[in-house]
Amino acid sequence: DGCHIASMGGTWMVAVYGFAGMRDYDGEITFDPRLPVYLDELSFHLRIRGQRLKVHITQSKATYLLEDGVELKISHQGKACLLKEGAEKSFKNKKSKRSRSAQN
């Protein structure tokens, strides 16, 4: 009965680290989204160094919005970006290198 907190944490990790491809390389936040074909979109918020980042990913693009904070450096599939508070940035997603059968 009730919620199993470790299971909830694992589900969050699958979404953010897996599908969104988020990594933290010594303070450098990177994203390399790879949504499976059965998932149309994924949205979540993160608090990074006291700043609130909204991430919205679809099959074709990813959008990042620094909702609260001064500026935040991220990269999307190798493209660096400096986000400013309230300014939305979108990037096209590169095609996944995984086969379609691996995503089903």
mmCIF file of C-alpha atoms in Angstrom:
data_model
loop_
_atom_site.group_PDB
_atom_site.id
_atom_site.type_symbol
_atom_site.label_atom_id
_atom_site.label_comp_id
_atom_site.label_asym_id
_atom_site.label_seq_id
_atom_site.Cartn_x
_atom_site.Cartn_y
_atom_site.Cartn_z
ATOM 1 C CA ASP A 1 0.000 0.000 0.000
ATOM 2 C CA GLY A 2 1.055 3.564 -0.581
ATOM 3 C CA CYS A 3 3.910 4.961 -2.621
ATOM 4 C CA HIS A 4 7.300 3.335 -2.862
ATOM 5 C CA ILE A 5 9.690 6.302 -2.939
ATOM 6 C CA ALA A 6 12.608 4.384 -4.485
ATOM 7 C CA SER A 7 10.366 3.209 -7.313
ATOM 8 C CA MET A 8 9.179 6.782 -7.909
ATOM 9 C CA GLY A 9 12.796 7.958 -8.020
ATOM 10 C CA GLY A 10 13.655 5.267 -10.545
ATOM 11 C CA THR A 11 10.744 6.323 -12.762
ATOM 12 C CA TRP A 12 11.928 9.948 -12.613
ATOM 13 C CA MET A 13 15.456 8.861 -13.563
ATOM 14 C CA VAL A 14 14.165 6.926 -16.599
ATOM 15 C CA ALA A 15 12.317 10.019 -17.832
ATOM 16 C CA VAL A 16 14.990 12.659 -17.162
ATOM 17 C CA TYR A 17 18.263 10.753 -17.609
ATOM 18 C CA GLY A 18 16.934 8.246 -20.129
ATOM 19 C CA PHE A 19 14.381 9.876 -22.448
ATOM 20 C CA ALA A 20 15.579 13.489 -21.984
ATOM 21 C CA GLY A 21 19.234 12.409 -21.980
ATOM 22 C CA MET A 22 20.177 14.845 -19.224
ATOM 23 C CA ARG A 23 23.708 14.656 -17.833
ATOM 24 C CA ASP A 24 25.695 16.805 -15.422
ATOM 25 C CA TYR A 25 29.357 16.847 -16.435
ATOM 26 C CA ASP A 26 31.098 18.692 -13.588
ATOM 27 C CA GLY A 27 28.386 21.365 -13.526
ATOM 28 C CA GLU A 28 27.753 21.463 -17.290
ATOM 29 C CA ILE A 29 24.125 20.473 -17.877
ATOM 30 C CA THR A 30 23.560 18.672 -21.181
ATOM 31 C CA PHE A 31 20.517 17.175 -22.902
ATOM 32 C CA ASP A 32 20.365 14.577 -25.673
ATOM 33 C CA PRO A 33 16.666 13.671 -25.968
ATOM 34 C CA ARG A 34 15.620 10.321 -27.415
ATOM 35 C CA LEU A 35 11.891 9.799 -26.990
ATOM 36 C CA PRO A 36 10.600 6.338 -27.854
ATOM 37 C CA VAL A 37 8.102 6.260 -30.734
ATOM 38 C CA TYR A 38 5.203 5.596 -28.365
ATOM 39 C CA LEU A 39 5.858 8.783 -26.356
ATOM 40 C CA ASP A 40 4.752 12.029 -28.039
ATOM 41 C CA GLU A 41 6.127 14.466 -25.482
ATOM 42 C CA LEU A 42 7.766 14.835 -22.101
ATOM 43 C CA SER A 43 7.739 17.881 -19.795
ATOM 44 C CA PHE A 44 9.354 18.437 -16.423
ATOM 45 C CA HIS A 45 10.883 21.096 -14.178
ATOM 46 C CA LEU A 46 14.332 21.049 -12.603
ATOM 47 C CA ARG A 47 15.943 23.196 -9.951
ATOM 48 C CA ILE A 48 19.595 23.695 -10.878
ATOM 49 C CA ARG A 49 21.804 25.788 -8.604
ATOM 50 C CA GLY A 50 18.684 27.501 -7.228
ATOM 51 C CA GLN A 51 17.261 28.272 -10.679
ATOM 52 C CA ARG A 52 14.028 26.777 -12.065
ATOM 53 C CA LEU A 53 14.269 25.272 -15.563
ATOM 54 C CA LYS A 54 11.265 24.022 -17.545
ATOM 55 C CA VAL A 55 12.015 21.367 -20.177
ATOM 56 C CA HIS A 56 9.500 20.341 -22.862
ATOM 57 C CA ILE A 57 10.500 17.678 -25.388
ATOM 58 C CA THR A 58 8.577 16.392 -28.410
ATOM 59 C CA GLN A 59 9.653 13.989 -31.121
ATOM 60 C CA SER A 60 10.894 16.893 -33.276
ATOM 61 C CA LYS A 61 12.190 19.541 -30.852
ATOM 62 C CA ALA A 62 13.117 20.452 -27.303
ATOM 63 C CA THR A 63 12.261 23.736 -25.611
ATOM 64 C CA TYR A 64 13.997 25.139 -22.543
ATOM 65 C CA LEU A 65 12.712 28.007 -20.401
ATOM 66 C CA LEU A 66 14.527 29.473 -17.415
ATOM 67 C CA GLU A 67 11.473 30.397 -15.336
ATOM 68 C CA ASP A 68 13.345 31.647 -12.289
ATOM 69 C CA GLY A 69 16.998 32.649 -12.219
ATOM 70 C CA VAL A 70 19.506 34.944 -13.871
ATOM 71 C CA GLU A 71 21.181 32.759 -16.495
ATOM 72 C CA LEU A 72 21.967 29.111 -17.009
ATOM 73 C CA LYS A 73 24.342 27.489 -19.478
ATOM 74 C CA ILE A 74 23.110 24.221 -20.995
ATOM 75 C CA SER A 75 23.773 22.279 -24.163
ATOM 76 C CA HIS A 76 21.365 20.435 -26.441
ATOM 77 C CA GLN A 77 22.904 17.624 -28.484
ATOM 78 C CA GLY A 78 26.261 19.402 -28.440
ATOM 79 C CA LYS A 79 24.957 22.947 -29.091
ATOM 80 C CA ALA A 80 25.764 25.300 -26.213
ATOM 81 C CA CYS A 81 23.151 27.795 -25.093
ATOM 82 C CA LEU A 82 23.004 30.479 -22.423
ATOM 83 C CA LEU A 83 19.448 30.752 -21.108
ATOM 84 C CA LYS A 84 18.253 34.052 -19.642
ATOM 85 C CA GLU A 85 15.280 34.314 -17.313
ATOM 86 C CA GLY A 86 11.981 34.316 -19.234
ATOM 87 C CA ALA A 87 13.575 33.689 -22.651
ATOM 88 C CA GLU A 88 12.564 30.407 -24.277
ATOM 89 C CA LYS A 89 15.015 28.518 -26.522
ATOM 90 C CA SER A 90 14.047 25.678 -28.866
ATOM 91 C CA PHE A 91 16.227 23.211 -30.751
ATOM 92 C CA LYS A 92 15.402 20.600 -33.357
ATOM 93 C CA ASN A 93 16.151 17.072 -32.205
ATOM 94 C CA LYS A 94 18.551 14.992 -34.231
ATOM 95 C CA LYS A 95 17.154 11.656 -35.323
ATOM 96 C CA SER A 96 17.754 8.828 -32.922
ATOM 97 C CA LYS A 97 20.523 6.407 -33.837
ATOM 98 C CA ARG A 98 18.519 3.615 -32.226
ATOM 99 C CA SER A 99 16.566 1.328 -34.488
ATOM 100 C CA ARG A 100 12.801 1.507 -34.543
ATOM 101 C CA SER A 101 12.591 -2.071 -33.241
ATOM 102 C CA ALA A 102 14.690 -1.114 -30.211
ATOM 103 C CA GLN A 103 12.161 1.595 -29.365
ATOM 104 C CA ASN A 104 9.098 -0.669 -29.465
#
